[in-house]
Structure formats: C-alpha cells, structure tokens
XYZ file of C-alpha atoms in Angstrom:
686
model
C -42.676 41.188 59.029
C -38.944 41.052 58.298
C -37.961 39.800 54.816
C -34.795 37.611 54.732
C -32.725 36.570 51.721
C -30.207 33.670 52.124
C -27.134 33.557 49.857
C -25.419 30.130 49.997
C -27.108 26.765 49.777
C -24.800 24.426 51.717
C -25.746 22.518 54.904
C -25.357 25.695 56.939
C -27.823 27.455 54.666
C -30.307 24.589 55.096
C -30.038 24.756 58.900
C -30.479 28.553 58.836
C -33.491 28.243 56.545
C -35.194 25.776 58.909
C -34.571 28.030 61.900
C -35.873 31.210 60.193
C -38.894 29.500 58.690
C -40.098 28.601 62.200
C -40.204 32.249 63.319
C -43.556 34.063 63.190
C -42.232 37.537 62.338
C -39.711 36.435 59.736
C -40.294 35.542 56.107
C -37.627 34.007 53.842
C -38.118 35.514 50.355
C -35.529 33.365 48.579
C -32.391 31.223 48.526
C -29.541 31.942 46.081
C -26.763 29.503 45.130
C -24.924 28.449 41.992
C -25.573 24.744 42.714
C -29.235 23.755 42.144
C -28.585 20.552 44.155
C -27.366 22.397 47.235
C -29.043 21.279 50.538
C -30.647 24.691 51.073
C -32.122 24.618 47.512
C -33.758 21.264 48.178
C -35.005 22.361 51.612
C -36.462 25.608 50.153
C -38.327 23.757 47.397
C -40.002 21.468 49.944
C -41.141 24.538 51.892
C -42.343 26.474 48.781
C -39.679 29.186 49.043
C -38.300 30.713 45.789
C -34.792 29.614 44.747
C -32.394 30.658 41.997
C -28.824 31.236 40.880
C -29.199 34.889 39.769
C -29.383 37.392 42.660
C -30.967 40.319 40.715
C -34.597 39.040 40.658
C -34.463 38.462 44.400
C -32.881 41.858 45.133
C -35.758 43.534 43.374
C -38.056 42.249 46.130
C -36.210 44.651 48.438
C -35.366 42.304 51.358
C -34.795 43.748 54.840
C -31.903 41.406 55.732
C -29.443 39.579 53.481
C -27.464 36.737 55.059
C -24.505 35.923 52.814
C -23.050 32.491 53.663
C -21.090 32.218 50.400
C -18.553 34.642 48.930
C -20.119 34.158 45.485
C -21.967 35.942 44.117
C -20.634 39.251 45.455
C -23.646 41.429 46.383
C -21.733 44.421 47.738
C -22.425 46.471 44.586
C -25.882 45.107 43.842
C -27.696 45.733 47.119
C -30.648 48.104 46.342
C -31.945 50.889 48.519
C -35.360 50.885 50.054
C -36.770 54.258 51.047
C -33.206 55.579 50.888
C -31.904 52.861 53.220
C -29.915 49.753 52.288
C -30.975 46.362 53.730
C -28.842 44.847 56.483
C -26.102 42.689 54.921
C -24.775 39.958 57.280
C -21.754 38.081 56.020
C -18.330 36.728 56.857
C -17.626 35.604 60.420
C -20.998 36.758 61.787
C -22.973 34.546 59.408
C -20.718 31.583 60.119
C -21.210 32.036 63.882
C -24.993 32.171 63.372
C -24.926 28.955 61.364
C -22.650 27.271 63.917
C -25.000 28.151 66.769
C -28.032 26.914 64.845
C -26.276 23.634 63.947
C -25.258 23.111 67.582
C -28.843 23.764 68.657
C -30.122 21.204 66.143
C -27.584 18.632 67.361
C -28.552 19.258 71.003
C -32.239 18.976 70.164
C -31.663 15.750 68.248
C -29.672 14.302 71.176
C -32.388 15.392 73.610
C -35.039 13.811 71.408
C -33.072 10.546 71.228
C -32.578 10.535 75.017
C -36.288 11.074 75.550
C -36.958 8.223 73.160
C -34.561 5.946 75.057
C -36.198 6.872 78.367
C -39.649 6.098 77.031
C -38.356 2.798 75.612
C -36.922 1.815 79.023
C -40.125 2.750 80.830
C -42.222 0.843 78.294
C -39.930 -2.189 78.644
C -40.301 -2.526 82.418
C -42.544 -5.301 83.672
C -44.176 -3.074 86.294
C -47.016 -0.731 85.415
C -46.209 2.984 85.789
C -48.530 6.005 85.897
C -47.395 9.593 86.500
C -49.377 12.821 86.913
C -48.254 16.451 86.988
C -49.097 19.102 89.575
C -52.525 19.592 87.966
C -53.392 15.914 88.310
C -53.115 15.325 84.558
C -51.689 12.013 83.369
C -48.245 12.470 81.800
C -47.013 8.842 81.764
C -48.863 5.593 81.066
C -46.505 2.785 80.039
C -47.267 -0.424 78.162
C -47.442 -2.551 81.319
C -50.059 -0.142 82.673
C -51.988 -0.556 79.411
C -51.808 -4.341 79.762
C -52.843 -4.462 83.428
C -55.608 -1.845 83.211
C -56.927 -2.631 79.742
C -56.592 0.977 78.554
C -54.660 2.772 75.829
C -52.161 5.488 76.683
C -53.505 7.659 73.857
C -56.926 7.650 75.541
C -55.722 8.873 78.960
C -52.560 10.999 78.429
C -53.303 14.643 79.229
C -56.590 13.929 81.000
C -57.284 14.341 84.747
C -56.470 11.100 86.548
C -59.693 11.235 88.589
C -61.734 11.094 85.383
C -59.601 8.883 83.120
C -58.539 6.297 85.752
C -60.641 6.729 88.889
C -59.629 5.093 92.156
C -55.844 5.235 91.654
C -55.284 7.341 94.788
C -52.760 9.543 92.950
C -54.885 12.632 93.575
C -54.741 11.912 97.316
C -50.936 11.636 97.335
C -50.717 14.794 95.216
C -52.809 16.579 97.823
C -51.123 15.239 100.999
C -47.554 14.819 99.715
C -47.186 11.533 101.651
C -46.038 8.311 100.000
C -48.239 5.218 100.107
C -46.197 2.026 99.896
C -47.136 -1.631 99.371
C -50.880 -0.945 99.080
C -53.078 -3.724 97.752
C -55.785 -2.649 95.315
C -58.235 -4.206 92.922
C -58.498 -2.558 89.510
C -61.857 -1.961 87.800
C -61.176 -4.939 85.528
C -60.747 -7.245 88.555
C -56.919 -7.482 88.487
C -55.369 -7.415 91.975
C -52.186 -5.382 92.299
C -49.657 -4.156 94.853
C -48.782 -0.491 94.272
C -46.361 2.147 95.549
C -47.410 5.786 95.168
C -44.617 8.311 95.676
C -44.775 12.141 95.405
C -42.268 13.901 93.110
C -40.822 17.052 94.680
C -38.655 19.869 93.362
C -35.609 21.269 95.124
C -37.764 23.457 97.367
C -39.815 20.470 98.527
C -42.936 21.443 96.600
C -44.912 18.489 95.196
C -44.899 18.747 91.388
C -46.321 15.331 90.585
C -46.899 11.737 91.657
C -45.615 8.415 90.294
C -47.288 5.067 90.886
C -45.569 1.712 90.244
C -47.709 -1.409 90.504
C -47.507 -5.132 89.843
C -49.984 -7.941 89.381
C -50.190 -9.743 92.725
C -50.762 -13.053 90.989
C -47.043 -13.042 90.128
C -46.219 -12.938 93.841
C -48.437 -15.960 94.392
C -46.630 -17.699 91.556
C -43.293 -16.920 93.239
C -44.574 -18.408 96.495
C -45.391 -21.600 94.680
C -41.946 -21.601 93.122
C -40.382 -21.372 96.596
C -42.370 -24.412 97.680
C -41.238 -26.273 94.601
C -37.643 -25.275 95.286
C -37.827 -26.712 98.810
C -39.010 -30.000 97.356
C -36.268 -29.882 94.732
C -33.688 -29.149 97.431
C -34.707 -32.283 99.353
C -34.438 -34.353 96.197
C -31.047 -32.826 95.373
C -29.788 -33.532 98.910
C -30.790 -37.182 98.577
C -28.965 -37.464 95.236
C -25.813 -35.822 96.620
C -25.829 -37.996 99.744
C -25.938 -41.150 97.607
C -22.891 -40.106 95.543
C -19.468 -41.671 96.168
C -17.784 -38.416 95.119
C -16.982 -35.981 97.937
C -19.065 -32.854 97.311
C -18.890 -29.444 98.979
C -21.252 -26.526 98.239
C -20.976 -22.898 99.454
C -23.253 -19.905 98.932
C -22.383 -16.638 97.199
C -20.691 -15.357 100.392
C -18.430 -18.396 100.664
C -20.305 -19.983 103.604
C -20.703 -23.760 103.572
C -24.289 -24.906 102.970
C -24.006 -28.555 101.944
C -21.671 -31.555 102.128
C -22.302 -35.265 101.633
C -21.212 -38.347 103.638
C -18.437 -39.069 101.120
C -16.947 -35.664 101.977
C -16.942 -36.495 105.704
C -15.284 -39.874 105.039
C -12.535 -38.249 102.967
C -11.743 -35.187 105.090
C -12.691 -36.454 108.529
C -14.794 -33.334 109.144
C -18.421 -33.732 110.302
C -21.147 -31.381 108.980
C -21.155 -29.164 112.107
C -17.534 -28.156 111.430
C -18.243 -27.168 107.812
C -21.884 -26.067 107.438
C -22.248 -22.388 108.265
C -18.455 -21.919 108.367
C -16.189 -20.050 105.880
C -15.132 -21.926 102.757
C -11.547 -22.316 104.005
C -12.571 -24.009 107.291
C -11.639 -27.449 105.934
C -8.338 -26.422 104.324
C -5.072 -27.390 105.999
C -2.836 -26.137 103.198
C -3.663 -24.158 100.091
C -5.981 -21.420 98.882
C -9.765 -21.777 98.980
C -10.859 -22.606 95.449
C -14.457 -21.807 96.396
C -13.486 -18.181 97.119
C -11.436 -17.975 93.932
C -14.342 -19.216 91.828
C -16.752 -16.802 93.549
C -14.436 -13.909 92.675
C -13.682 -14.872 89.068
C -16.953 -16.702 88.190
C -14.759 -19.196 86.312
C -14.262 -22.915 87.111
C -10.931 -24.362 88.262
C -9.729 -27.898 87.625
C -7.163 -30.198 89.200
C -5.980 -27.979 92.082
C -3.968 -29.896 94.734
C -4.345 -29.043 98.440
C -4.534 -30.576 101.912
C -7.828 -30.790 103.796
C -9.007 -31.824 107.227
C -7.156 -32.479 110.481
C -5.224 -35.336 108.871
C -3.957 -33.045 106.074
C -5.364 -35.332 103.412
C -3.844 -34.847 99.961
C -6.648 -34.110 97.481
C -7.273 -32.591 94.066
C -10.357 -30.397 93.697
C -12.545 -29.294 90.801
C -14.743 -26.284 91.575
C -17.375 -24.626 89.362
C -19.639 -21.592 89.902
C -23.404 -22.019 90.368
C -25.086 -19.430 88.138
C -28.868 -19.165 87.913
C -30.397 -16.737 85.412
C -27.082 -14.920 85.157
C -26.779 -14.486 88.943
C -23.990 -16.102 90.972
C -25.547 -18.281 93.681
C -22.452 -20.059 94.991
C -20.013 -22.761 93.938
C -19.790 -26.561 94.053
C -16.600 -28.525 94.527
C -15.796 -32.161 93.778
C -12.904 -33.488 95.894
C -10.771 -36.451 94.811
C -8.381 -38.340 97.077
C -4.975 -38.087 95.409
C -2.551 -39.343 98.090
C -0.608 -41.363 95.522
C 0.674 -38.209 93.788
C 2.312 -36.894 96.960
C 5.760 -37.698 95.608
C 5.082 -35.678 92.438
C 3.891 -32.781 94.548
C 7.146 -32.867 96.533
C 9.174 -32.783 93.329
C 7.090 -29.903 92.036
C 7.588 -27.990 95.275
C 11.323 -28.652 95.080
C 11.374 -27.154 91.584
C 9.409 -24.154 92.808
C 11.914 -23.590 95.623
C 14.750 -23.580 93.094
C 12.910 -21.008 91.002
C 12.143 -18.846 94.043
C 15.852 -18.518 94.847
C 16.139 -16.268 91.789
C 13.180 -14.043 92.478
C 11.954 -11.732 95.223
C 8.918 -13.020 97.101
C 7.919 -10.120 99.325
C 6.663 -6.567 98.859
C 6.129 -3.633 101.204
C 2.626 -4.979 101.851
C 4.254 -7.965 103.580
C 6.088 -5.724 106.073
C 3.917 -5.479 109.170
C 4.331 -2.435 111.387
C 2.671 0.862 112.254
C 5.183 2.178 114.803
C 7.019 5.406 114.105
C 10.398 3.703 113.713
C 9.022 1.092 111.333
C 7.136 3.648 109.243
C 10.327 5.692 108.952
C 12.284 2.631 107.816
C 9.603 1.729 105.256
C 9.504 5.319 103.919
C 13.288 5.307 103.537
C 13.137 1.938 101.779
C 10.449 3.164 99.351
C 12.613 6.184 98.497
C 15.616 3.904 98.048
C 13.632 1.697 95.655
C 13.211 4.635 93.282
C 16.986 5.060 92.966
C 19.829 2.782 91.880
C 22.065 3.662 94.814
C 23.544 0.992 97.091
C 21.433 0.328 100.186
C 22.807 -0.793 103.564
C 20.215 -2.438 105.830
C 21.239 -2.350 109.496
C 19.508 -4.073 112.360
C 19.681 -6.899 114.840
C 19.209 -10.522 113.876
C 15.577 -11.347 113.146
C 14.367 -7.783 112.488
C 13.478 -8.456 108.841
C 16.411 -7.122 106.808
C 15.919 -9.693 104.055
C 12.217 -8.813 103.901
C 13.177 -5.179 103.245
C 15.613 -6.263 100.519
C 12.878 -8.204 98.723
C 10.460 -5.276 99.006
C 12.982 -2.724 97.696
C 13.675 -4.908 94.644
C 9.980 -5.508 93.920
C 9.236 -1.772 94.187
C 12.073 -0.772 91.841
C 12.284 -0.661 88.049
C 14.388 -3.859 88.241
C 11.584 -6.007 89.633
C 11.247 -8.027 86.410
C 14.943 -9.030 86.541
C 16.936 -11.366 88.768
C 17.023 -11.043 92.546
C 20.020 -13.023 93.828
C 20.460 -13.646 97.547
C 23.876 -14.363 99.072
C 24.539 -15.091 102.748
C 28.187 -14.116 103.114
C 28.477 -15.968 106.438
C 26.984 -19.223 105.142
C 29.555 -19.833 102.372
C 33.147 -20.676 103.187
C 35.770 -18.096 102.331
C 37.401 -20.397 99.776
C 34.162 -20.754 97.805
C 32.644 -17.314 98.317
C 35.011 -15.522 95.918
C 34.329 -17.901 93.027
C 30.583 -17.865 93.778
C 30.398 -14.081 93.773
C 32.708 -13.261 90.879
C 32.844 -16.519 88.870
C 35.909 -18.259 87.538
C 37.640 -19.063 84.279
C 38.345 -22.544 82.961
C 41.338 -24.102 84.724
C 41.360 -21.454 87.464
C 41.649 -24.182 90.119
C 41.390 -27.930 90.489
C 37.873 -29.081 89.771
C 36.907 -25.910 87.887
C 34.078 -26.472 85.409
C 35.135 -26.621 81.724
C 34.377 -23.278 80.102
C 34.317 -21.502 83.470
C 31.289 -20.288 85.373
C 29.404 -17.042 85.794
C 29.483 -15.494 89.240
C 26.425 -14.303 91.130
C 27.144 -10.684 90.179
C 26.942 -11.661 86.496
C 23.789 -13.683 87.139
C 22.216 -10.646 88.811
C 23.178 -8.213 86.046
C 20.178 -6.060 85.224
C 18.650 -6.902 88.607
C 19.570 -6.850 92.289
C 22.040 -8.769 94.451
C 21.392 -8.980 98.184
C 24.538 -9.471 100.276
C 23.466 -10.578 103.742
C 25.984 -10.624 106.639
C 28.253 -8.234 104.727
C 30.280 -7.700 107.903
C 31.561 -11.301 107.686
C 33.423 -10.797 104.373
C 37.115 -11.663 104.330
C 39.527 -8.758 103.569
C 40.516 -10.062 100.108
C 36.872 -10.337 99.048
C 36.191 -6.867 100.434
C 38.765 -5.518 97.978
C 37.123 -7.179 94.979
C 33.656 -6.066 96.115
C 34.927 -2.494 96.365
C 36.061 -2.692 92.731
C 32.643 -3.929 91.634
C 30.936 -1.038 93.415
C 33.389 1.541 92.006
C 33.954 0.318 88.453
C 30.711 -1.617 87.819
C 32.734 -4.584 86.548
C 33.987 -7.938 87.820
C 37.078 -10.010 87.105
C 36.594 -13.751 87.384
C 38.900 -15.885 89.457
C 41.798 -16.818 87.198
C 40.790 -14.219 84.613
C 42.189 -10.877 83.499
C 39.374 -9.442 81.397
C 36.946 -7.149 83.255
C 33.275 -7.955 82.649
C 30.836 -5.038 82.974
C 27.787 -5.666 85.186
C 24.695 -3.570 85.781
C 23.636 -4.676 89.240
C 22.038 -2.916 92.176
C 23.601 -3.911 95.533
C 21.608 -4.219 98.746
C 23.753 -5.158 101.738
C 22.683 -6.106 105.250
C 24.496 -6.539 108.541
C 23.936 -6.754 112.268
C 27.614 -6.011 112.946
C 28.690 -2.617 114.252
C 30.662 -1.711 111.105
C 32.196 1.427 112.619
C 33.683 -0.662 115.414
C 34.799 -3.288 112.888
C 36.647 -0.537 110.994
C 38.462 0.486 114.175
C 39.429 -3.142 114.757
C 40.742 -3.387 111.152
C 38.201 -6.101 110.327
C 36.348 -4.036 107.732
C 37.673 -1.655 105.091
C 36.767 1.971 105.602
C 36.572 2.713 101.846
C 34.162 -0.199 101.338
C 32.071 1.087 104.251
C 31.597 4.441 102.532
C 30.671 2.706 99.274
C 28.042 0.597 101.027
C 26.700 3.259 103.374
C 25.154 5.398 100.599
C 21.556 4.829 101.706
C 21.635 3.379 105.241
C 18.316 2.117 106.635
C 18.095 1.143 110.302
C 15.395 -1.404 111.122
C 14.299 -1.091 114.758
C 14.331 -4.193 116.975
C 11.033 -5.569 118.208
C 11.580 -4.337 121.777
C 11.547 -0.751 120.450
C 8.273 -1.188 118.563
C 6.085 -3.275 120.823
C 3.002 -1.422 119.606
C 3.377 -3.542 116.437
C 3.057 -6.804 118.388
C -0.743 -7.222 117.890
C -0.430 -6.783 114.121
C 2.580 -9.095 113.906
C 0.911 -11.727 116.064
C -2.252 -11.862 113.931
C -0.171 -11.934 110.720
C 1.948 -14.849 111.967
C -1.116 -16.705 113.269
C -2.687 -16.546 109.807
C 0.545 -17.878 108.341
C 0.649 -20.805 110.773
C -3.027 -21.548 110.121
C -2.017 -22.511 106.594
C 1.086 -24.423 107.647
C -0.478 -26.367 110.527
C -4.013 -26.752 109.169
C -5.573 -24.691 111.946
C -8.228 -21.978 112.053
C -7.058 -19.768 114.932
C -8.809 -16.415 114.651
C -7.435 -14.268 117.497
C -5.147 -13.950 120.503
C -6.593 -12.930 123.831
C -5.543 -9.844 125.816
C -3.722 -11.761 128.552
C -1.517 -13.594 126.064
C -0.865 -10.356 124.196
C 0.102 -8.679 127.469
C 2.600 -11.470 128.182
C 4.123 -10.999 124.715
C 4.366 -7.245 125.248
C 6.176 -7.573 128.590
C 8.939 -9.664 127.008
C 11.968 -7.901 125.414
C 12.409 -10.263 122.399
C 16.190 -10.469 121.992
C 15.580 -12.650 118.923
C 13.138 -10.081 117.485
C 10.460 -11.150 114.961
C 12.171 -14.486 114.314
C 11.845 -15.347 118.008
C 8.210 -14.145 118.024
C 7.524 -16.438 115.064
C 9.072 -19.357 116.946
C 7.021 -18.658 120.084
C 3.699 -18.342 118.236
C 4.395 -21.473 116.194
C 5.040 -23.463 119.374
C 1.922 -21.952 120.951
C -0.240 -23.074 118.042
C 1.144 -26.600 118.324
C 0.078 -26.574 121.987
C -3.529 -25.736 121.005
C -6.299 -28.213 120.293
C -7.334 -28.451 116.666
C -10.784 -26.989 117.312
C -9.609 -23.999 119.407
C -10.005 -20.596 117.768
C -8.423 -18.295 120.391
C -4.774 -18.391 121.474
C -4.413 -17.973 125.247
C -1.548 -17.324 127.635
C -1.362 -20.956 128.737
C -0.586 -21.955 125.140
C 2.559 -19.781 125.077
C 5.925 -21.365 125.955
C 7.906 -19.817 128.875
C 9.264 -16.342 128.050
C 11.727 -15.885 130.919
C 15.055 -16.198 129.066
C 17.177 -18.185 126.607
C 18.667 -21.655 127.029
C 22.079 -20.193 127.862
C 20.600 -17.981 130.548
C 18.977 -21.007 132.203
C 22.030 -23.307 131.849
C 24.061 -21.666 134.577
C 23.823 -18.670 136.805
C 24.984 -17.089 140.021
C 23.806 -18.287 143.371
C 20.822 -16.255 144.522
C 19.906 -15.933 148.132
C 16.622 -17.454 149.141
C 15.400 -14.135 150.523
C 16.554 -11.309 148.208
C 16.324 -7.775 149.477
C 14.318 -4.927 148.033
C 17.335 -3.658 146.076
C 18.056 -7.038 144.439
C 18.540 -7.338 140.664
C 15.642 -8.118 138.361
C 15.462 -11.477 136.617
C 16.400 -9.952 133.261
C 19.456 -8.256 134.765
C 20.628 -11.504 136.374
C 20.147 -13.428 133.145
C 21.957 -10.788 131.077
C 24.886 -10.670 133.519
C 25.144 -14.459 133.571
C 25.058 -14.651 129.790
C 27.791 -12.024 129.482
C 30.071 -13.811 131.947
C 29.640 -17.179 130.263
C 30.226 -15.827 126.738
C 33.321 -13.927 127.899
C 34.702 -17.065 129.575
C 34.241 -19.205 126.441
C 35.578 -16.415 124.207
C 38.802 -16.181 126.227
C 39.152 -19.968 126.295
C 39.024 -19.935 122.482
C 41.688 -17.160 122.404
C 39.361 -14.781 120.559
C 38.461 -17.249 117.772
C 34.866 -16.263 117.006
C 34.040 -19.298 114.856
C 35.138 -21.712 117.574
C 33.392 -19.641 120.248
C 30.113 -19.720 118.309
C 30.465 -23.505 117.825
C 30.976 -24.139 121.562
C 28.086 -21.858 122.500
C 25.802 -23.499 119.933
C 24.883 -20.239 118.227
C 25.572 -18.722 114.809
C 28.573 -16.479 114.168
C 26.163 -13.668 113.341
C 24.416 -14.049 116.709
C 27.789 -14.159 118.458
C 28.814 -10.843 116.875
C 25.565 -9.313 118.073
C 26.140 -10.501 121.663
C 29.812 -9.438 121.691
C 28.787 -5.981 120.585
C 25.881 -5.877 123.039
C 28.044 -6.795 126.054
C 31.202 -4.942 124.924
C 33.339 -8.110 124.776
C 36.359 -8.177 122.487
C-alpha cells in the first residue's frame, strides 16, 4: 500500500485528501500545514488522519509519495531516504494540476447529482404512475404516483424482479418481445382500474435495455366525461344569457374562427350567423384590423378601438378580451358598441394623421410586390443605395412605383428615424416652388411671413427629401438645386447667408433626361449630380409574371377599403389581365381591380373576368380613329396598333395647335403634364 503525505491544508488539499482516502491501495499518513484551521486539517481530523504543523515527525514515517501543495515548509532538504531511495516529491505545477482536476471532478459529480435529483423530483411530481425495469427485469423506477395507485412503497420493490414484486404488469412480456403495448386497460391487485402504455427502451443499436410503463387511474377519465357533459349544459345556459343581452357580442376560438354571436350583434352589423359562425374573425370587418386576432396574439385586452363593420360599414367601437382557462388561451370575446355619433371626430383624427404622414415614410421593401428578374434587380439596387448617402435617381414610366421605392430606401437607411419630405415638382407652380424648396427671409416678397420660413430642404435636414417629377424643374431652380447638391447648403429667397443642410436627395422622373439635355430643357451638370445611383423600374408590361402577386395584394387592399372579403382571382380573369399591355402600369392595374371589385356582389369571394372593365384601350383611343373597312384583310393592323397610331396622330395635332406649349396641350387632352411627356417621348413627337 502506497503511503501519501499531503503538505498544504487549503481547499485544494481537502479535495485531494477526499480523493486519496477513497482509494483502496493508498493510505494518507498525515496532513501538514501552518494553519490548524485549514480545510484539509479539519477534513483529516474527521477521517482520523494525523495532522500537524511540524514536518519532521511525519517524515520519520518514511512516506512513499509527498504531495507539496504549499511552498512552506520547504521539504527539499528534509526528505529522508528509505532503503537508499528518496520518496517521490510532487510539487509546483504538477500538484496544482492534480488538485484542479480533482476539484473539477467534484464539481461535475455534484452537478450530476443535482441533475439526478431534479429528474427524480420531476418524475415524482407527475400525476401519472411510472414503473421502469432494466434489461434483467429488475425495477429501477417506481414514482410516488405508482406508490399511491398500487399501494406499495418504492423502497420495497426497487431492485427486485418485477414478476415477483409487482406481478401482472406485463413489463416482462414487453421486455421479451420488444413491442410496445399502448392504451391497455388493466385492473390492479388492489382493484384500481387503469389505462397503461408500456414502451420498450432501446439503445442506439436497437437492443432492448429496459421497459417503461406509464399508467393513469381510469376513474379520472370518467370524471372528465362528466365534466364534458356539464360543460355542454353550461354552454346552453351561457348561450341563453348572451342571446338575452342588448350588447352586441362576438366570440371566436383560439384560431380566430367565429363560434358565437347574439341577436344584438346581427341587429347592429346586419350580418346573420351563417356569415360569421365558422368564418375568420375579420369576416365582419369593413375597415380596420381584427381586434380578435390582435388579442389572440398578445393575450392582452384592447379597449375603445374604432372600426367599420358589416355591409353598411357601421361605425363602432369594440372592446375585446382574451378567454383564458387554467392558463390556456381558449379564444376571445368582443363587445361592440354603436358609435356613429363620433364619426366627425374620427374624420378629424384621420385628417391629423394624414398631416403627420406627409412627414414620414410609410412603405418598406416588404411593400414592393414583384418576383420578376427586372424587379428583383431594381430592389437589390435600391437596398444597396439605402446603405449609402449618395443621391438616387429613380427612372420609370408613370405608375411604376417610383415613390414606393423612395419610401423604402429611406426606411431601410440610417436616416429612417428622421424626416422624409415629399415634393412633387410638377404640382407646385414655378413661382412658389423656389420658396417652398429653399425657404425665404422676412420681407423677401409681398405676403412673406414675418421672420421668414424654412424651406423643405431645411425641414428635411438629417433625413431624406424626395423630388418627384424632377424633369419638370424650371432652369433657375435647377441652378439652385445644383448648388445644394454640390455645397450641401441652401440660400433662402431674399437671403445672402448660406445655411448648411444634411439631407439625402432621392429624385424621380419619367422624362427622358438625356433628350431633355439635348433640347436645353435640363442642365447637364445637374444631370450628372443626380445620376449618381440610377435605378430603372421596369414597366408592368415587361414584368407580367408579377401580375398574380400584384393582383392578390391589391385585392387585399380593396377588401379593407370596400368592406369586402374577396379571396382570389380566377384563371380566366388573370389571363385577360396578362394579355393587356398596361400603359398606365400598376396605377392602371389598381384602377381596374378597384372597379372590378365594385362590380362584384358583396358575398362573392372570387373575382371573375366578367367583373373586369373593358381592357381594349384608353378614352382617347376610343374618342376618334381612322375609318376601318368592314372586311379587313389578313395583313391588317392589330387593334393595339390602330389605337396607338390614332393616339399619336391626335396628340401631334393638338400639340401643333398649341404651338408646342406642353401645359396647354396637356390641358386640352385632359391628361397630366407628366403623362404628356411620357407620350411625347413614346411617339417621338417634339
């Protein structure tokens, strides 16, 4: 037997002492330390091991191994020889590593012991009885519920063969066959009837190494059956109470499906039970978000939410609360109040919200619908542009969604928490546009506000300014805009002091700027300042594969606006939309689908081709046209070609009559100046 002497009585010495004292072929002959209260001293005394502060008496016992955990006392000159051989002296880093390993082992063992304790606590806390046997058929687990149901103590059966300790369990059969036995009814020796599941436990190779049985008193199932019967009776009573209430009540289940309404609800909304029961929670909503779905998501009640419900778009205020039973969400109940008299206040509130929204971006990249290659490329370019502060030029036809891209770029940039100012350069007269963009000083012109006024560039400082229809800017304003882009400062109308601004510019146009430069209508130097990050947005006719996605998105939007519940568009209608070229792009598609929804009955859920308005040309195309022979030949022009040629001839005739005045031409044609520029460029007129 090896004789060990430990020098050093700290916590490490105590851990080492416990580890060595558990070994059969090791004997600790003593513990040395200057501190009699050291942990190892106290541990050694409890185990009957000699301790002391003087090393010489212990060295005389001639130990085989000396483990020196402390530098003091120094034993290098005191170590005796035994049969001409010195004992093994372990010190320094080696002893510290040994102690570290032993301490880690003790920590791991303590954690393992605690985890085992937690597992046993969980198993003992479960309401179901549990019995487990090992591969020899010996009982290894017998929880408290098993003790209660079987009238036995775990201490009396643990470690004994299951066939002897608890006969008739069937665990030996499952252990032998390896097949699970589920939902088996059985009567225990004490007369208790149970339902049990017996499942084999297998290792990674598939070998059965044990069996676990989980069982429950069947009388509890009978009690649950009675509870269900009682609940049915309670439901009938509750229905009678709800039906007698004058308050409109709506109840949905945990999935948001309507399960109950009362007559007061039908009187208020105009919706009978068959249009609400079994339908989604938003089936009755004409305008607004479903508060039932919000409550089901948040598990928190909402109060005083205004919305419109039913086919008559009734103004109501709703209170909705979750239904929670034993901590489980079962659904939600809503109380609906008729609040038509506050319609005026709602309008004022909406007016205030519109004012606020003019200074913030509403859309993100998630609102841009499109999976076509051209649209994905435009979105990727816009996302890259959002990560920079460079000027962005959005190019595309009218109605392609340039403003939507501007909103998304701002919201995806580091300026999203600052102002987003929108300016339509074609909608403001030239005389006002300069003062609106750059501001003015007091007394700059007749009617100027005392103290002057900030321009939109100053208002947008720190954020983004979106200049739509940039191609319509007058030459003098182009010069001032160029200075803002170059010098990052503005000079107010009537002022001389430059004002620095930190603003990101996003411009948009449907004008062919290169052609405008050649015609001296647009400054070339401003073009290069704006065209830093050009993004071309494809027209709808070049990305018709996006039509199904766009159509469904717009239908959902109109469902909210018109109080409908249209769910889909059929293939024939979609084919008709795809065959059309959409000169007005997404804006025209929105107009067509909105008119189609108006043509539908309130209860219809599918949009069909007959609901769509005619798609064979614009009002101008149909107003006049060339005479067409009653029997055209095989080489005759297509309808689209005839319409396009007629439109070109009529626009050119009006344009010449107005002597090239685009504003007057647009007025006579009944179209916007922006649309006129697009058509002049398309047909090469000018």
